[in-house]
C-alpha atoms as an extended CHARMM CRD file, in Angstrom:
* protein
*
       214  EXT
         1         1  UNK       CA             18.8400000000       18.6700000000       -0.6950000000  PROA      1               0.0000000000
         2         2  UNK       CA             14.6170000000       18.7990000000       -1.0680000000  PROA      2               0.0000000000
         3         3  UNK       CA             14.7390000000       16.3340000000       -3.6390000000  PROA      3               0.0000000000
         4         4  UNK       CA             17.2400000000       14.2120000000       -1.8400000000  PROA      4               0.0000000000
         5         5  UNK       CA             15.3320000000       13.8490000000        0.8980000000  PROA      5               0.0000000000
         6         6  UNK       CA             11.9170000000       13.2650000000       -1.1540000000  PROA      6               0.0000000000
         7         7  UNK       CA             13.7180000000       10.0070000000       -2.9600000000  PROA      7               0.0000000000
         8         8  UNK       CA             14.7640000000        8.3980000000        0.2970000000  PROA      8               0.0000000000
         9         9  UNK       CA             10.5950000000        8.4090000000        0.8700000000  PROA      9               0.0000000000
        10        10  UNK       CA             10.5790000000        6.8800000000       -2.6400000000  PROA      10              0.0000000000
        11        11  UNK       CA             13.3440000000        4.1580000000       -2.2070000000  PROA      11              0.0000000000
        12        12  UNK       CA             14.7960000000        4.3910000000        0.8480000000  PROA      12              0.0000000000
        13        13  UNK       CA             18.8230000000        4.1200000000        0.8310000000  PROA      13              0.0000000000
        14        14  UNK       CA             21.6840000000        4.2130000000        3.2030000000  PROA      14              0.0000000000
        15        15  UNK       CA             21.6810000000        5.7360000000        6.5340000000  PROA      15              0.0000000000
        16        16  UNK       CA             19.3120000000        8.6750000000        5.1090000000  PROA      16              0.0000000000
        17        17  UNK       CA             17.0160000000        5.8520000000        3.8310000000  PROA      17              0.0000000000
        18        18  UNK       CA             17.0230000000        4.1680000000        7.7380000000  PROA      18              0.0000000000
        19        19  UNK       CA             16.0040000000        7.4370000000        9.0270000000  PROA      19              0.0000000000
        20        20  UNK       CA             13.0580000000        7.8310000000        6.8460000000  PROA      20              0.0000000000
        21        21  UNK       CA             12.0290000000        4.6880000000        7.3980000000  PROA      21              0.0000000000
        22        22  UNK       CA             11.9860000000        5.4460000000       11.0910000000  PROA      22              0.0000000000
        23        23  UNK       CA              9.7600000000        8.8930000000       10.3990000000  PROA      23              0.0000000000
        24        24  UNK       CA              7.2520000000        6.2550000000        8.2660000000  PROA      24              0.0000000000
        25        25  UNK       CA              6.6780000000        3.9070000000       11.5630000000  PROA      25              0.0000000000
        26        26  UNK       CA              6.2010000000        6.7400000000       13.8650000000  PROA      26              0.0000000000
        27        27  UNK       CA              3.7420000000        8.3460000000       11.7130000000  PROA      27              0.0000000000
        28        28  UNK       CA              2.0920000000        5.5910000000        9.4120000000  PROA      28              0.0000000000
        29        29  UNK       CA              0.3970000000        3.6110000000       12.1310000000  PROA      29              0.0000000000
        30        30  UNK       CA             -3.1170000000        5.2630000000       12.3910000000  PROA      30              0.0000000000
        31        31  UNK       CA             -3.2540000000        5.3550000000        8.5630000000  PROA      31              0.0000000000
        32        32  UNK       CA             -2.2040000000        1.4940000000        8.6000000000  PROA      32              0.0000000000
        33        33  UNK       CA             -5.0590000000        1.2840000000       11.0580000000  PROA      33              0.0000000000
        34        34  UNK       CA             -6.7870000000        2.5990000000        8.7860000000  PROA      34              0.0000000000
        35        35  UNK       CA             -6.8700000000        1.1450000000        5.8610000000  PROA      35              0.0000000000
        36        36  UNK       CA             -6.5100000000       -2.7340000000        7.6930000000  PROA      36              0.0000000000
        37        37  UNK       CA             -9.9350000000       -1.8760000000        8.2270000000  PROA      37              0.0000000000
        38        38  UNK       CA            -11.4120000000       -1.1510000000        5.3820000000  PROA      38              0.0000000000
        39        39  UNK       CA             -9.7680000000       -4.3860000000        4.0590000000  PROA      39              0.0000000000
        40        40  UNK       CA            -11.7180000000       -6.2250000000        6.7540000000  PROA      40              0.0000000000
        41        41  UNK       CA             -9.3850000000       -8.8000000000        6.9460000000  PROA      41              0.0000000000
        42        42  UNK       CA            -10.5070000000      -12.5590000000        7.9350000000  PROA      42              0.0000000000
        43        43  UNK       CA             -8.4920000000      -15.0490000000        9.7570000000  PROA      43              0.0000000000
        44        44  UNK       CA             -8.0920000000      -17.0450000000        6.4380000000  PROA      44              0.0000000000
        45        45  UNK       CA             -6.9940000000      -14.4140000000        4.5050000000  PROA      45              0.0000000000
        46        46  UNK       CA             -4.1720000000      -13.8810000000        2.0620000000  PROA      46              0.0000000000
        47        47  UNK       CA             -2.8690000000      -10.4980000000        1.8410000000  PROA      47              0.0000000000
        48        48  UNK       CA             -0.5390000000       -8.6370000000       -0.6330000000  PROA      48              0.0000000000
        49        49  UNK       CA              1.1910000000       -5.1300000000        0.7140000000  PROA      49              0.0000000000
        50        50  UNK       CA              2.3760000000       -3.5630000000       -2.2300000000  PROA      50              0.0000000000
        51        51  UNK       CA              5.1830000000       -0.9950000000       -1.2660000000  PROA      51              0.0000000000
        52        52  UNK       CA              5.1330000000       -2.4580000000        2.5520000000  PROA      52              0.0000000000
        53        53  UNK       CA              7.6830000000        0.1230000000        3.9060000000  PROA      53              0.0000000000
        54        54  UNK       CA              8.9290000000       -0.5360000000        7.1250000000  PROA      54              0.0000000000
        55        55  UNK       CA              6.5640000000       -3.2350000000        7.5690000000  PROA      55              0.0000000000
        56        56  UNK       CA              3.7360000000       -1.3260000000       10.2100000000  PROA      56              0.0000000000
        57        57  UNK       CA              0.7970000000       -2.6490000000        7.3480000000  PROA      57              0.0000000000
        58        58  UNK       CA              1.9760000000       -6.0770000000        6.9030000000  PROA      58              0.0000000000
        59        59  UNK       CA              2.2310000000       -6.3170000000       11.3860000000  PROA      59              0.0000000000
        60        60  UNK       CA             -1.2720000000       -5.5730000000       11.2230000000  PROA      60              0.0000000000
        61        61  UNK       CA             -2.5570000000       -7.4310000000        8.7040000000  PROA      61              0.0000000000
        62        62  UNK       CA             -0.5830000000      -10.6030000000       10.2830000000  PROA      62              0.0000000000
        63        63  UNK       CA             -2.5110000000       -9.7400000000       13.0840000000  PROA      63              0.0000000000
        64        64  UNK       CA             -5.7020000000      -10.7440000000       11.7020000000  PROA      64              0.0000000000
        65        65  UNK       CA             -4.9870000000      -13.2990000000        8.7430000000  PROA      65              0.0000000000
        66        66  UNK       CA             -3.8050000000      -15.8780000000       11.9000000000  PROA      66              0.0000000000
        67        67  UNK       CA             -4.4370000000      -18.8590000000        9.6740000000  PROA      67              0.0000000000
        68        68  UNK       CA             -3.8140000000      -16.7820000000        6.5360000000  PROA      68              0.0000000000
        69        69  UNK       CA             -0.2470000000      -15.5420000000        5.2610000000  PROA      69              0.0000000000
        70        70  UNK       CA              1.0540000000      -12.2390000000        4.1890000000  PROA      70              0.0000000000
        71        71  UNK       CA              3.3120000000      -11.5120000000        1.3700000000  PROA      71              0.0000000000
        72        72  UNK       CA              4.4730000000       -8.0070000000        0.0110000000  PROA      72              0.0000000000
        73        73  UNK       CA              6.8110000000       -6.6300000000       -2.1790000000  PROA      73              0.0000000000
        74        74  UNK       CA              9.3140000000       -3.1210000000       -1.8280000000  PROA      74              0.0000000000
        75        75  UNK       CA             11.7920000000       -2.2320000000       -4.1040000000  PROA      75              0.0000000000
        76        76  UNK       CA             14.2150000000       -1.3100000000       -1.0660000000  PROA      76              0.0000000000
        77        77  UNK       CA             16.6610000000       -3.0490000000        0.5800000000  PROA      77              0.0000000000
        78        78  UNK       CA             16.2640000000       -0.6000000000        3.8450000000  PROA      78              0.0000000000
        79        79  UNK       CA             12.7200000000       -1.3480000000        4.0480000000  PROA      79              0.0000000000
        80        80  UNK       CA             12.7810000000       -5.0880000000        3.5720000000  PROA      80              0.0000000000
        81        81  UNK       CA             15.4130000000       -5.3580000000        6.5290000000  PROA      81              0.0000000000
        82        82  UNK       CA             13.0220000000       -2.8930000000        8.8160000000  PROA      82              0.0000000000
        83        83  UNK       CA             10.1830000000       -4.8000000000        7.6230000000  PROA      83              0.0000000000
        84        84  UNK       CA             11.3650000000       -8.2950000000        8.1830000000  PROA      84              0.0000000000
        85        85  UNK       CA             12.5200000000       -7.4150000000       11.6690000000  PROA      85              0.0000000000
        86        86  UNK       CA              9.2520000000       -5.9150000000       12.6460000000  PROA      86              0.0000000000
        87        87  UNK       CA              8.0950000000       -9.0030000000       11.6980000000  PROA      87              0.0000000000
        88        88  UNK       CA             10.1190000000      -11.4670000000       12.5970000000  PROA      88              0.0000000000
        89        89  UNK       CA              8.5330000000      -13.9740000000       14.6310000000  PROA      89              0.0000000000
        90        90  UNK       CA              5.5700000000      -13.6230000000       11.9060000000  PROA      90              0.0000000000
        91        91  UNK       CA              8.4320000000      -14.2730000000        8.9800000000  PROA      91              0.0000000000
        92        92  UNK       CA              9.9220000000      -17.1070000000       11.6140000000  PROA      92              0.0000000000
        93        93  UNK       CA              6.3740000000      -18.7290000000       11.8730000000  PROA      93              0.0000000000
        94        94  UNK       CA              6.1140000000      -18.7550000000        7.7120000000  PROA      94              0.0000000000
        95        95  UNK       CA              2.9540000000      -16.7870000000        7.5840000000  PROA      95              0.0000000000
        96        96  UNK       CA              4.6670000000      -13.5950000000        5.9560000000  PROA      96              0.0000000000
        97        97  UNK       CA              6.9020000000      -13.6710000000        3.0270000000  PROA      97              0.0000000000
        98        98  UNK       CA              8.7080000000       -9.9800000000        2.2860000000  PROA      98              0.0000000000
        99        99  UNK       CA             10.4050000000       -9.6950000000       -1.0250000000  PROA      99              0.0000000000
       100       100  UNK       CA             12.3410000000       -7.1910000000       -2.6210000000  PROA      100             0.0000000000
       101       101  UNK       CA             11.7010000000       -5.6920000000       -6.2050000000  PROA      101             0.0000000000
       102       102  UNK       CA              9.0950000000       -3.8910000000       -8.0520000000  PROA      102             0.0000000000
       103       103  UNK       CA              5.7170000000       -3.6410000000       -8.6510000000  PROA      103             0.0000000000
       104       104  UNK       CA              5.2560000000       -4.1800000000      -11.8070000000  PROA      104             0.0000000000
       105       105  UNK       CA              6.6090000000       -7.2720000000      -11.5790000000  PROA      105             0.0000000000
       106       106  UNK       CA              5.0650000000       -9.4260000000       -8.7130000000  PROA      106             0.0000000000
       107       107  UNK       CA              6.8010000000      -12.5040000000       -8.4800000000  PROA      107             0.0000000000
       108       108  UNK       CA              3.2400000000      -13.9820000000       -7.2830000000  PROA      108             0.0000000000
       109       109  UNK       CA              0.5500000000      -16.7910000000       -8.9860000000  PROA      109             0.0000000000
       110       110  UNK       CA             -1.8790000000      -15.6590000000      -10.3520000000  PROA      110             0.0000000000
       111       111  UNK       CA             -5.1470000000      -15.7340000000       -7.4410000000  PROA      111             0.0000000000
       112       112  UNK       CA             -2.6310000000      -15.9390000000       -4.8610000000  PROA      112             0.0000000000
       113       113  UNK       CA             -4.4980000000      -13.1660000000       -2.4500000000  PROA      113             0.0000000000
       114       114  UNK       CA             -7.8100000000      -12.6130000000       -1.1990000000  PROA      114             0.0000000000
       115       115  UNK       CA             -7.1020000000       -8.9830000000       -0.5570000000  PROA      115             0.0000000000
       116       116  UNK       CA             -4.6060000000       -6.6200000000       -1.6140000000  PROA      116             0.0000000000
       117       117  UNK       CA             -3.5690000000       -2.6450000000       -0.1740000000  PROA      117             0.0000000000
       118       118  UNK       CA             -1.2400000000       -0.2430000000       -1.2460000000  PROA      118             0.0000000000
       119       119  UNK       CA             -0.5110000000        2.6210000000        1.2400000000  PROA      119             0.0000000000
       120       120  UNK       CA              1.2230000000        6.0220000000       -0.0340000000  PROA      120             0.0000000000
       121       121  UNK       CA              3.5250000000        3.4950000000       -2.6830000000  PROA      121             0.0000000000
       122       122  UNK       CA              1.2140000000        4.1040000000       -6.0650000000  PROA      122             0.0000000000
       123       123  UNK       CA              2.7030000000        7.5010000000       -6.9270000000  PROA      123             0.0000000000
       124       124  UNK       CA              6.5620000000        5.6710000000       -6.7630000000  PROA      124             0.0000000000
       125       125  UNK       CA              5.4970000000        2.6910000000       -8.8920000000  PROA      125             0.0000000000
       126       126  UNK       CA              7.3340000000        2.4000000000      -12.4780000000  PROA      126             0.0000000000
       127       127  UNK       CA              3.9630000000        2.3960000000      -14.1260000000  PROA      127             0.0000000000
       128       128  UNK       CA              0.5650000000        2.8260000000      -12.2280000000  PROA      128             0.0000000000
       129       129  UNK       CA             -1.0960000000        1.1140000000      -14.8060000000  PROA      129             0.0000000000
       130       130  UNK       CA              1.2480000000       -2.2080000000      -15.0280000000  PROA      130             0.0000000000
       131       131  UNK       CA              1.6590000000       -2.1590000000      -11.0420000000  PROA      131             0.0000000000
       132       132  UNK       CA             -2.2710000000       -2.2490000000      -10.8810000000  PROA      132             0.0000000000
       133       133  UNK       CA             -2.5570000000       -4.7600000000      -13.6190000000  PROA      133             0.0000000000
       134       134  UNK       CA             -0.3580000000       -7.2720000000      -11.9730000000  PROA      134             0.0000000000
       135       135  UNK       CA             -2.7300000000       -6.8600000000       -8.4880000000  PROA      135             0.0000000000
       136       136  UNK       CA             -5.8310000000       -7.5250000000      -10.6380000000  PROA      136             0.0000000000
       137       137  UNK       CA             -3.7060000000      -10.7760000000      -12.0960000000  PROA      137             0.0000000000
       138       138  UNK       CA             -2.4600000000      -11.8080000000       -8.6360000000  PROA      138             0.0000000000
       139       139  UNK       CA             -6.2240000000      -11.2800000000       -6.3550000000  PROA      139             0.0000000000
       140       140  UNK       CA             -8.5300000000      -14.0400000000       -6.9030000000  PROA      140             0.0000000000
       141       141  UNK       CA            -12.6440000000      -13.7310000000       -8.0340000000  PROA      141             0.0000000000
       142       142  UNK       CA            -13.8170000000      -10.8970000000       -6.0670000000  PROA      142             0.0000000000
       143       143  UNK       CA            -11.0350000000      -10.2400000000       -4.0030000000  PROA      143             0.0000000000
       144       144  UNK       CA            -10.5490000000       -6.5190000000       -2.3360000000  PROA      144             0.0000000000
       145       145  UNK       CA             -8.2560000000       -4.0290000000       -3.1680000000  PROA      145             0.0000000000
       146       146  UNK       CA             -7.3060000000       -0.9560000000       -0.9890000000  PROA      146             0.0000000000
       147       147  UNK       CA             -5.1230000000        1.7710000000       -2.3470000000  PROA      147             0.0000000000
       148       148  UNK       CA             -4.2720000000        5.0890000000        0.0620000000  PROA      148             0.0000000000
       149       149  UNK       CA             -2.5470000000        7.6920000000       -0.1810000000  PROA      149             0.0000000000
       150       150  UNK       CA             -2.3950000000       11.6800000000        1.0200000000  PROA      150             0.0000000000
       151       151  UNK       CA             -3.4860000000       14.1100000000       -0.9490000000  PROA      151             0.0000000000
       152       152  UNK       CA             -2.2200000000       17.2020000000       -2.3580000000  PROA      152             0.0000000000
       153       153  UNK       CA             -2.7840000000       20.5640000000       -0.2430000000  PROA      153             0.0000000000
       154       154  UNK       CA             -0.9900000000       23.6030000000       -1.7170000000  PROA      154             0.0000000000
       155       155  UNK       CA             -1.5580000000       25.7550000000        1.7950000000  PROA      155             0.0000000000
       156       156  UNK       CA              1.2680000000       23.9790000000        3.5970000000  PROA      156             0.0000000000
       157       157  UNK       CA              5.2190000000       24.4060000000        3.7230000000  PROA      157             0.0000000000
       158       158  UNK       CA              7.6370000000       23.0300000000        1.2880000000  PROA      158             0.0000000000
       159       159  UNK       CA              8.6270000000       20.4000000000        3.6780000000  PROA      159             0.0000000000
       160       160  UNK       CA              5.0080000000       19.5620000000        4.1870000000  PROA      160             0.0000000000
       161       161  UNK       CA              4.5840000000       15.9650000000        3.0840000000  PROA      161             0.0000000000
       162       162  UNK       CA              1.2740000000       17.1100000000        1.4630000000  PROA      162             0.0000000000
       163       163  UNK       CA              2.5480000000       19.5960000000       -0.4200000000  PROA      163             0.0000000000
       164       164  UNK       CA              3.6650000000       16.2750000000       -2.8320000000  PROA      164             0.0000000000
       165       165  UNK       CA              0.6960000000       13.7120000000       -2.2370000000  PROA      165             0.0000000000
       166       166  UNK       CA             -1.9800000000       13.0040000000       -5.1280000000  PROA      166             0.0000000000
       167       167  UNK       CA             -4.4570000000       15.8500000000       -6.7520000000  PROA      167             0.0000000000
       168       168  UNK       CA             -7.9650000000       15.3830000000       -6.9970000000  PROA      168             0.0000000000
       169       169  UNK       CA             -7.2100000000       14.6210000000      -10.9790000000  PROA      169             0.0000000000
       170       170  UNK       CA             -4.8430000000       12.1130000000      -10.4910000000  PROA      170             0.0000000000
       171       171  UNK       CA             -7.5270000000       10.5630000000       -7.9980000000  PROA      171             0.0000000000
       172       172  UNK       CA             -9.8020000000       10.7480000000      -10.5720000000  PROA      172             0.0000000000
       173       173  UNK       CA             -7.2400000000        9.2060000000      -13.2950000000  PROA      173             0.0000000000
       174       174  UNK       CA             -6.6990000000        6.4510000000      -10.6600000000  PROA      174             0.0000000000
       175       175  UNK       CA            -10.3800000000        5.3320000000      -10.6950000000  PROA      175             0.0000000000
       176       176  UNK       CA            -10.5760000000        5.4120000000      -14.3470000000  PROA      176             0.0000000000
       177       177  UNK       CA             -7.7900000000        3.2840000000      -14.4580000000  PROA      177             0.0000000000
       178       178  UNK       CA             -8.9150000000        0.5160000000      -12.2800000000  PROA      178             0.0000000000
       179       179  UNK       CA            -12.5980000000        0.8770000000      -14.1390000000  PROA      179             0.0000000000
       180       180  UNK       CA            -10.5130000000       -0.1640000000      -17.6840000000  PROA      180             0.0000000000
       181       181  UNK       CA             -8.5230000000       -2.3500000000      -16.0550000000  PROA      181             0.0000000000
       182       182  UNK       CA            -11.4270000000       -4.3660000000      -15.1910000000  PROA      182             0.0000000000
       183       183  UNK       CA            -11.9380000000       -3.6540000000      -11.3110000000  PROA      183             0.0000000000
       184       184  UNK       CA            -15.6200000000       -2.8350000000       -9.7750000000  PROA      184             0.0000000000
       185       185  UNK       CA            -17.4250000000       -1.5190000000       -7.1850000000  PROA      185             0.0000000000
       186       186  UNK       CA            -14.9670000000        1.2140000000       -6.9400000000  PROA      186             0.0000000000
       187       187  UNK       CA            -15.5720000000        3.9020000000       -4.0370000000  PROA      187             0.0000000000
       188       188  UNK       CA            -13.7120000000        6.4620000000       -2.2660000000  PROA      188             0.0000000000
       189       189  UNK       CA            -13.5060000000        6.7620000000        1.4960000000  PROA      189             0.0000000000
       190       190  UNK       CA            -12.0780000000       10.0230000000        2.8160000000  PROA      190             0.0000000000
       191       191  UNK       CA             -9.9370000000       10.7080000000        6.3310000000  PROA      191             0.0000000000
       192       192  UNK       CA             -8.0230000000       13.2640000000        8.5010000000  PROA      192             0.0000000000
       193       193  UNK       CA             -5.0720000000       11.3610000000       10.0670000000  PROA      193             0.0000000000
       194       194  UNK       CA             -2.3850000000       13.2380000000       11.2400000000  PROA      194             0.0000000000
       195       195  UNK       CA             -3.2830000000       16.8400000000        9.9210000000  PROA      195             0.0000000000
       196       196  UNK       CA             -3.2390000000       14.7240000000        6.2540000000  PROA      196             0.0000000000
       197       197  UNK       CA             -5.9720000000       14.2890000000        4.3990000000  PROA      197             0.0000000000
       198       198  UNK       CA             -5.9210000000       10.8850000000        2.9540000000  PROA      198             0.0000000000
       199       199  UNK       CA             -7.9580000000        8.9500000000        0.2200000000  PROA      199             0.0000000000
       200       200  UNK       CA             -8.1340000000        5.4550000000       -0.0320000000  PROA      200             0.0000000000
       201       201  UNK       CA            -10.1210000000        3.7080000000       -2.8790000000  PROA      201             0.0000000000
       202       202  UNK       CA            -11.6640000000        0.5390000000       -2.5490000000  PROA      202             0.0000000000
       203       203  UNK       CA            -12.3040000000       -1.5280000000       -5.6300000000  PROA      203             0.0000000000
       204       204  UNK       CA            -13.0010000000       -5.7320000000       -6.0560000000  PROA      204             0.0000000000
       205       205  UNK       CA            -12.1240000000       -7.9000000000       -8.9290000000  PROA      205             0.0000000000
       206       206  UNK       CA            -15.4110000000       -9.5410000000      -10.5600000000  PROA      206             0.0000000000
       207       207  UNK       CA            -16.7230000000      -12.5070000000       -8.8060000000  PROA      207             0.0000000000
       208       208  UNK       CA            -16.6050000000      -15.9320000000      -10.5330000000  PROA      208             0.0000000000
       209       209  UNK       CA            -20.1950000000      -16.9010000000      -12.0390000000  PROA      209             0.0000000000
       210       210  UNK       CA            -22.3790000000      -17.5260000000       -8.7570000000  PROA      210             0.0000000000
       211       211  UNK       CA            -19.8420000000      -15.9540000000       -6.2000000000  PROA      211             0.0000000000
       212       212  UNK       CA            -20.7190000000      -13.3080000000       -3.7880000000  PROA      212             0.0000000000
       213       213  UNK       CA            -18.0720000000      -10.7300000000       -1.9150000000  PROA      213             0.0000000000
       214       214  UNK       CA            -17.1200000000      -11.9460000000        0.9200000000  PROA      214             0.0000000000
């Protein structure tokens, strides 16, 4: 039954799936919050959710990229129908674009965004390392990358969503990862939301020659 209800988390299904999806939008939204800021998103902006959920990151981020668009990609069904109607006068407008299917695999150009977050989705990817390697291909020169997610704490109860978020070695793996996989200016930034403690690290692609951050 545990593990049941852990996979609906990791691809929502079915009426179990709708339900978790529900728990995600009454919970996520500070941590959305959250990590929409660190992006520091500008009205131009094109932003990619990666594992989008029921849609509370990709409402925010519309939010700001007004003259900008927002695209993401979720390997469930459950979640793109939340998503899409949380959304809807956003999707209606054609400033965000919600697709189905996995992240390894983004059916984007290459340089399509200017920024790019993740939020609790990285540990559920097929492959960490091909999932990031397609972001890198799909952000342009210098664009921003923001990937959070809780973290492990062992002093909790087995139906303690922390009980199955990321160690401090898989954090560590993570930054290594990005370093090889040609990311910089990686950093960590550390929160409380929720009684979870959650880590989101913030990495750019290289600038083209003469480029700054922006």
């Amino acid at each position: 039954m545990m593990q049941n209800a852990l996979r609906q988390f990791a691809r929502p299904r079915g009426a179990l799936g709708h339900v978790a999806g529900r728990m995600m939008a009454r919970r996520n939204g500070p941590l959305n919050d959250w990590v929409v800021e660190l992006l520091d998103i500008r009205p131009r902006d094109r932003v990619l959710d990666v594992g989008y959920g029921p849609g509370l990151g990709v409402e925010r981020v519309a939010a700001r990229a007004t003259q900008g668009r927002v695209a993401g990609i979720d390997a469930s069904e459950v979640m793109c129908r939340q998503a899409l109607r949380r959304n809807r006068s956003a999707v209606a407008a054609g400033r965000v674009d919600l697709r189905i299917g996995d992240a390894c695999k983004l059916p984007f150009d290459d340089a399509s965004f200017s920024r790019a977050m993740s939020v609790n989705s990285l540990k559920f990817w097929i492959s960490a390392e091909e999932g990031l390697r397609e972001i890198h291909r799909t952000l342009e020169p210098a664009g921003r990358l923001v990937i959070a997610h809780r973290m492990h704490r062992a002093d909790v109860g087995r139906y303690d969503r922390s009980r199955y978020g990321m160690t401090e070695t898989q954090l560590e793996e993570l930054i290594a990862l990005l370093e090889t996989l040609g990311f910089i200016e990686i950093r960590v930034a550390r929160s409380e939301i929720r009684n979870e403690h959650i880590a989101a690290v913030q990495a750019h692609c290289p600038a083209a020659t003469g480029e700054d951050h922006v």
